[in-house]
XYZ file of C-alpha atoms in Angstrom:
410
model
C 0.000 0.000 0.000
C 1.523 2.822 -1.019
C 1.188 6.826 0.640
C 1.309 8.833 -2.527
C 2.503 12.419 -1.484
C 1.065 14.324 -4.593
C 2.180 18.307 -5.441
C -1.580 19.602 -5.371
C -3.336 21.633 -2.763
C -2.890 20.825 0.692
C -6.265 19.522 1.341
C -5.647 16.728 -1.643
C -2.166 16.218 -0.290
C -3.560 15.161 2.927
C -6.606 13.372 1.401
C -4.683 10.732 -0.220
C -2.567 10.147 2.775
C -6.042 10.159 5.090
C -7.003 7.360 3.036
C -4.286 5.376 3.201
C -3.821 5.775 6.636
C -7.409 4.791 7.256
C -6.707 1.673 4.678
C -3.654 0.683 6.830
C -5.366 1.165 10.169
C -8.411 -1.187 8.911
C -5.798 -3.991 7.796
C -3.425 -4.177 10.877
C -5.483 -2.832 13.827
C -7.551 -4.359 15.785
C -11.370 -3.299 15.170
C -11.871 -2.834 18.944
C -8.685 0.211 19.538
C -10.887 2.428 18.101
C -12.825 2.934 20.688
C -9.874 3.823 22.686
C -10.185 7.745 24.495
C -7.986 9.782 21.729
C -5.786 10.614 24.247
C -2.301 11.499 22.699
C 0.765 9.170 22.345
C 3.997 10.519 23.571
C 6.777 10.257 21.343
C 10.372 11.251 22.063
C 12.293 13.292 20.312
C 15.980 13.811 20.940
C 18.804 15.459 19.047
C 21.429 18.207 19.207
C 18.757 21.521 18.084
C 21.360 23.626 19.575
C 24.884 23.169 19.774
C 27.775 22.534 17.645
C 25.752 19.443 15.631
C 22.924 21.927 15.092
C 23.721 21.928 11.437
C 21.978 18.371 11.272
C 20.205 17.962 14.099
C 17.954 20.975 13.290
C 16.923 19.068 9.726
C 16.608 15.619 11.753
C 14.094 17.272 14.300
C 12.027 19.406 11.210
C 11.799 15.496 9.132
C 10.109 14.231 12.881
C 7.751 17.409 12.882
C 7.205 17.455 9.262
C 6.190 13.644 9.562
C 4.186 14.134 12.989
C 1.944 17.084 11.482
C 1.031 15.472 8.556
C 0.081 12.345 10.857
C -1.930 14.504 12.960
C -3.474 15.741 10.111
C -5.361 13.025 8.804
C -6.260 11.721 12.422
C -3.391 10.377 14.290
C -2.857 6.897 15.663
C -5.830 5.661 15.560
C -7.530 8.874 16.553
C -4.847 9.670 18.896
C -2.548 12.544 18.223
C 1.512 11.431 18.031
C 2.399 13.955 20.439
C 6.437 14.768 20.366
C 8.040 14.900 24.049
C 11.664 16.939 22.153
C 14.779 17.035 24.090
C 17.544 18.737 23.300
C 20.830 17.050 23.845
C 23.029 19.988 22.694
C 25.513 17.165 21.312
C 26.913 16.461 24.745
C 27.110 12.825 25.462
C 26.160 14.031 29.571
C 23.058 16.189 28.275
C 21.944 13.224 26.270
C 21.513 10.455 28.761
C 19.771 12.759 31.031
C 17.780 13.928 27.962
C 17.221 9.769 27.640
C 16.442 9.581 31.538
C 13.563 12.184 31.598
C 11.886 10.762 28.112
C 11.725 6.901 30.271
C 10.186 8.749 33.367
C 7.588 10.721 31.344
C 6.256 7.614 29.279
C 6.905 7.525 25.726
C 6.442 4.707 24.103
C 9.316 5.122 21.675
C 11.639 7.603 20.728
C 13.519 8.629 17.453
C 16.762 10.777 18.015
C 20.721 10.850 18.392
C 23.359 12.591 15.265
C 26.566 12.128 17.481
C 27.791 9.064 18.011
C 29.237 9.298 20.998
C 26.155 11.306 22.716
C 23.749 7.770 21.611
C 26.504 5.698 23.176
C 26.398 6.962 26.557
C 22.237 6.746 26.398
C 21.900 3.227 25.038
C 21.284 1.131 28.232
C 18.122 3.436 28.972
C 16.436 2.686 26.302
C 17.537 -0.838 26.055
C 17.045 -1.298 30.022
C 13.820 0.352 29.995
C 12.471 -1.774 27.103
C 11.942 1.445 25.491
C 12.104 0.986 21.304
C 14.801 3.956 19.987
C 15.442 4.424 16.560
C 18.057 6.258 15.339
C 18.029 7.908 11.981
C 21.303 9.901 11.884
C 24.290 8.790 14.265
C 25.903 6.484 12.390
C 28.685 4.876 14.833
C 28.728 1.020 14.162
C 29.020 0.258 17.434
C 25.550 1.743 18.339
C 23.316 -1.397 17.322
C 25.968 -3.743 17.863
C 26.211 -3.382 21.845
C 23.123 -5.777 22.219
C 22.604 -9.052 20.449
C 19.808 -8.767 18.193
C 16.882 -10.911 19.675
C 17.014 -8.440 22.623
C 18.028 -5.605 21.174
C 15.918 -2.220 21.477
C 18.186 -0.447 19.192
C 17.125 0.319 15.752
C 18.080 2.815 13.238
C 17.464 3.906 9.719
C 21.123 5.549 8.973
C 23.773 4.089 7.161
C 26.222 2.829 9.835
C 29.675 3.932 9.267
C 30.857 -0.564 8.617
C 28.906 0.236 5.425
C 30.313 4.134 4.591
C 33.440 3.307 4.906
C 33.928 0.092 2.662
C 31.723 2.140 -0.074
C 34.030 5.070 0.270
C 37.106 2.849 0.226
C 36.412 1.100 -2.814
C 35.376 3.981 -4.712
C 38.638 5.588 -3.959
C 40.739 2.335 -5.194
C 38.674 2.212 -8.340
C 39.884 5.953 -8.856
C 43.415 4.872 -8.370
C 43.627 6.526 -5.242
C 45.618 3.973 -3.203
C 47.511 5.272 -0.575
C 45.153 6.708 2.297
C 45.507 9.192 4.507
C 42.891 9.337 7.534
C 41.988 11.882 9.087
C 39.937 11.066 12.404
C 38.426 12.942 15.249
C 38.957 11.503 19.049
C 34.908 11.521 19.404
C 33.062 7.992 19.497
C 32.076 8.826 15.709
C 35.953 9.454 14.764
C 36.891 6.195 17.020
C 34.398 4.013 15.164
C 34.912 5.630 12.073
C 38.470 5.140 11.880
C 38.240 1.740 12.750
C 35.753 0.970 9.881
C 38.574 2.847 7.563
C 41.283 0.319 8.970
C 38.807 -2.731 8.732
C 38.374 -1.484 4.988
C 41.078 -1.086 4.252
C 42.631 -4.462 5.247
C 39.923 -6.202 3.744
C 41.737 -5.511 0.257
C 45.012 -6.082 1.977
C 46.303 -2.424 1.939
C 47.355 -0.243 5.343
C 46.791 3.941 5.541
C 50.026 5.768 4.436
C 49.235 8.445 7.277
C 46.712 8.587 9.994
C 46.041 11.739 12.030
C 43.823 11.734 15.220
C 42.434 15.154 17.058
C 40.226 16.300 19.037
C 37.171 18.972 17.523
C 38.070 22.383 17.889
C 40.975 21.835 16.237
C 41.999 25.142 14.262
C 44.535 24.264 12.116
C 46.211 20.845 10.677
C 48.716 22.246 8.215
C 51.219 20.187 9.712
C 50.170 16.709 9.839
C 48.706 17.342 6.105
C 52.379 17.892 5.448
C 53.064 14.596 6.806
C 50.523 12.918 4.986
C 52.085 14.539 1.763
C 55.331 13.931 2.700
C 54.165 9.900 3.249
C 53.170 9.948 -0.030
C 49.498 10.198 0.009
C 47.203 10.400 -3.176
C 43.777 10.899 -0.586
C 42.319 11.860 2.459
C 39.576 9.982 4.156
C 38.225 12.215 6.814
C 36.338 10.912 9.689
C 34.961 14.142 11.892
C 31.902 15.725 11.916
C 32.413 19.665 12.967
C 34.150 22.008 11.150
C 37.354 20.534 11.461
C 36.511 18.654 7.831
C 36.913 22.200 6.321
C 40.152 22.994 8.325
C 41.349 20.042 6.805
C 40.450 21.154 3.030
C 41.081 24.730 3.882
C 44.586 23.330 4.982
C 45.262 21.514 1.896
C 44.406 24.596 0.067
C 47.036 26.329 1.256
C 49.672 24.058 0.878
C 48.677 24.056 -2.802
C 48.135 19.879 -2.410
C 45.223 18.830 -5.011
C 44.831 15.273 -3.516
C 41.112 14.822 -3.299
C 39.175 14.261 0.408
C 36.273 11.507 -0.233
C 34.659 10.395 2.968
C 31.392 9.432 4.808
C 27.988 11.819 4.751
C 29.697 14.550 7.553
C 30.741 15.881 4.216
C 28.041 16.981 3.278
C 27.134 19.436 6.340
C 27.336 22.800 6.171
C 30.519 23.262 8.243
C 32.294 21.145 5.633
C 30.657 23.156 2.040
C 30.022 26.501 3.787
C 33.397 26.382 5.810
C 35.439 25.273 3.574
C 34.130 27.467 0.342
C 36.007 26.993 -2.994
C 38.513 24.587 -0.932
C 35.435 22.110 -0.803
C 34.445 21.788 -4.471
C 34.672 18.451 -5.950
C 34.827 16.405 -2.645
C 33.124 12.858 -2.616
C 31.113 11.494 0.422
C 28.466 8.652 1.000
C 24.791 9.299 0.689
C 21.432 7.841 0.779
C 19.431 10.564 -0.562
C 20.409 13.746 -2.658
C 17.885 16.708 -2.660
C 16.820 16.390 -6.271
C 12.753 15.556 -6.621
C 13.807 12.831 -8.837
C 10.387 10.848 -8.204
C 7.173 12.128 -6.986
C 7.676 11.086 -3.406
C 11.018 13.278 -2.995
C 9.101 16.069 -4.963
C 6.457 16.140 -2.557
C 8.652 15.826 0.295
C 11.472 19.102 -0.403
C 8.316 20.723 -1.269
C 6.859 20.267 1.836
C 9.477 20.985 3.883
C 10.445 24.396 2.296
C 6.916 25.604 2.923
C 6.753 24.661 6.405
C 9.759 25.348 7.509
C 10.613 28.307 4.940
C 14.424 28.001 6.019
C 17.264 26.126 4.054
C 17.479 22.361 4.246
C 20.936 22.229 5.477
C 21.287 18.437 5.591
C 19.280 16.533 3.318
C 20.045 13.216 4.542
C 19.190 13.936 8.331
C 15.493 15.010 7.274
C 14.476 12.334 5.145
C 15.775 9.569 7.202
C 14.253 11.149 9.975
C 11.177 11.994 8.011
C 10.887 7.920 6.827
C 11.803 6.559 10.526
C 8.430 8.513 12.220
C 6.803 6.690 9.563
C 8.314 3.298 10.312
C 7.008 3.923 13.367
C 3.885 4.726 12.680
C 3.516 1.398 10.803
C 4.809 -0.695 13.370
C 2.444 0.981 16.213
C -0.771 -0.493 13.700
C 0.718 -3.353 13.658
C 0.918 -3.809 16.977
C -2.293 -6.750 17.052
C -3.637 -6.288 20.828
C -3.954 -2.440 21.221
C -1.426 -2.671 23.909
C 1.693 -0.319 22.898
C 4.252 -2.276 25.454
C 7.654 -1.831 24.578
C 7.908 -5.259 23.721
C 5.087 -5.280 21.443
C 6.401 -2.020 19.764
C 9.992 -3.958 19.541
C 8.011 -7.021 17.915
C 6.072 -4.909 15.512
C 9.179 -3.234 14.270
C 10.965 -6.579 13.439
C 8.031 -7.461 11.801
C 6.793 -4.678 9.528
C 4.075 -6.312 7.129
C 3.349 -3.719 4.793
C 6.154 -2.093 2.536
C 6.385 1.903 3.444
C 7.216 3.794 0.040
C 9.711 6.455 1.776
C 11.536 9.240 0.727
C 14.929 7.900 1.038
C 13.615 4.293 0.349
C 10.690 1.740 -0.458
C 11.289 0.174 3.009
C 10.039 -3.288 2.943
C 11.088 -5.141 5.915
C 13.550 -2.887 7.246
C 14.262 -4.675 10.585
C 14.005 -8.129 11.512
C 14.777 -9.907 15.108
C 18.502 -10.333 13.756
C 19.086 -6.847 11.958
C 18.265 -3.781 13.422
C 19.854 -1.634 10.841
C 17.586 -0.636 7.386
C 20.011 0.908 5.334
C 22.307 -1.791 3.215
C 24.786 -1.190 0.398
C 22.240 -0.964 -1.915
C 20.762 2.437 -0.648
C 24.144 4.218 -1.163
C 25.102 6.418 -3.606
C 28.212 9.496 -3.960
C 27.523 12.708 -3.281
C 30.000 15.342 -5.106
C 30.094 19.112 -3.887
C 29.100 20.934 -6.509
C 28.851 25.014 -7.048
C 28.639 24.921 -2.828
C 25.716 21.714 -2.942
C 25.756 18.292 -3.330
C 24.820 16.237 -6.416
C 25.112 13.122 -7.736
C 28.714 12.379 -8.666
C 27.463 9.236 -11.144
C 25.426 10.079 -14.185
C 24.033 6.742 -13.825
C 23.502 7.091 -9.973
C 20.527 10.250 -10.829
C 19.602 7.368 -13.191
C 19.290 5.221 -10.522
C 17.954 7.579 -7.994
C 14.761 8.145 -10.135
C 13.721 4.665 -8.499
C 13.540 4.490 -4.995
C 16.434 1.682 -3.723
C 14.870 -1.487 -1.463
C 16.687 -3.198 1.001
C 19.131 -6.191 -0.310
């Protein structure tokens, strides 16, 4: 059953998707919930909306709203109104588990949030402890849904983990020619895991990094270890960071007059990296799952939707339409739920067992988790961004090709 998002008027927009709402509700629920009081279901919400990761948490929290309004819209759950309970976690690993601590004492029955790595880490066992389904559609540390074994897991997440990024970014650069790595890696849980999926990469095709730098963020200038990485003979950079210290790094090369090209994992395409690093950032590669092109109807609909109500730049595509897709995972999984009773076990059973295909923005998710796999996104969802005249496009012809047919999970 498809939720067609058409370009018309409003009131037909939210029609169509009234309809099929209603359509799903009659095929998974339970004739009985709707005589349930319409009294609303909490939803968490937690991300950095302030704070140095503001650049992409911002966009992750607008996909949530954008998602929960149009819910509302047609009637809710059932009736009941999705009502967000939004933390802000600022980015700080500290400000996040007590973000994750207040959302278990005030009763939501699942929450969508984390973009730092690091932050998620340090709030895992709350969720997981408090049987407490979390999905996360932007931090995209592989550790993060490997902590619990699968059968038990509460973990989820709709973001392509980094064991995936880096491989794709890897092998792209060796099919270039561009053999002898340099990485460049933050000391944050996202640069620790990231760096690691580099090295794993890396050795899978039996090859070592030339030159590795580590830092910490704040970092202001790196002039001298890209030197070193020069002077080791590098031909590319594989960043792993997420702040602005991606631009000090192409900002750095600049000025050492060094043309070797940066390719890396989605950070790339933030605005610290295109906006910081100006001119210095043109023609940079990173790992995507959607580009902000209305290639199909569903991404028309979408971009166009999100401009008017939120009449502000979309900074970082990726983080709203994953986030934008996840609410609506969700949403599928809570009519699924057969008894009416939203436990945190029966949300974590619906979600592994999804039985109607949700045509998404980013994908046609069809199964996305299973009691085994909490993650959604597989190789087949990726594609290479390029930075383009200060945006990102497609850096394949044949990947816009591609992208004018929504990918499936392989």
């Amino acid at each position: 059953m498809q939720i067609h998002h058409d370009m018309g008027p409003a009131d037909a927009r939210r029609a169509g998707l009234r309809g099929a709402l209603a359509a799903l509700a009659l095929a998974l629920a339970p004739c009985w919930v709707h005589a349930q009081a319409a009294a609303p279901l909490k939803i968490g919400l937690v991300g950095p909306i302030t704070g140095p990761s503001s650049d992409f948490g911002v966009p992750m929290t607008n996909g949530v709203k954008l998602a929960v309004d149009e819910i509302n819209a047609v009637g809710g759950y059932l009736g009941r109104p999705l009502q967000l309970v939004v933390k802000d976690d600022k980015g700080d690993p500290d400000t996040g588990r007590k973000a994750a601590e207040e959302l278990a004492k005030e009763g939501v029955v699942a929450t969508i949030g984390f973009c730092n790595t690091g932050v998620a880490q340090k709030a895992l066992d709350v969720f997981q402890d408090g049987k407490i389904p979390l999905i996360i559609p932007c931090a995209t540390g592989t550790p993060l849904t490997a902590k619990y074994p699968g059968p038990q897991s509460y973990i989820f997440r709709t973001s392509a983990r980094d064991a995936l990024q880096a491989p794709f970014v890897v092998e792209d650069a060796l099919k270039r020619g561009w053999d002898k790595v340099a990485v460049f890696a933050d000391t944050t849980g996202y640069g620790e895991a990231g760096y690691k999926d580099v090295l794993a990469a890396l050795e899978a095709r039996k090859l070592k990094p030339v030159y590795v730098a580590r830092f910490k963020l704040g970092v202001q200038d790196l002039r001298e270890e890209l030197k070193a990485a020069r002077d080791a003979g590098a031909n590319v950079i594989i960043p792993y960071t997420v702040g602005p210290e991606n631009a000090v790094i192409a900002q750095g090369r600049k000025e050492l007059n060094w043309k070797v090209p940066l390719i890396g994992p989605w950070t790339l395409s933030f605005p610290f990296f295109i906006d910081g690093a100006k001119d210095a950032g043109e023609g940079t590669l990173m790992a995507q799952t959607f580009i902000a092109e209305p290639s199909n109807e569903r991404r028309a609909s979408f971009l166009s939707a999100y401009a008017r109500k939120f009449n502000t730049r979309l900074t970082v595509p990726v983080a709203a339409a994953q986030s934008y897709d996840t609410t609506y995972l969700l949403l599928y999984a809570l009519f699924a739920v057969r008894d009416g009773k939203l436990t945190g076990e029966s949300i974590k059973h619906a979600l592994e067992n999804i039985p109607k295909p949700y045509y998404g923005v980013v994908a046609t998710w069809e199964k996305p988790f299973t009691v085994d796999d909490k993650d959604a996104v597989t190789p087949s969802m990726l594609l290479l961004g390029k930075v383009q005249n200060g945006r990102v496009t497609f850096a394949y012809p044949e990947d816009a090709k591609r992208n004018l047919f929504v990918q499936r999970k392989k």
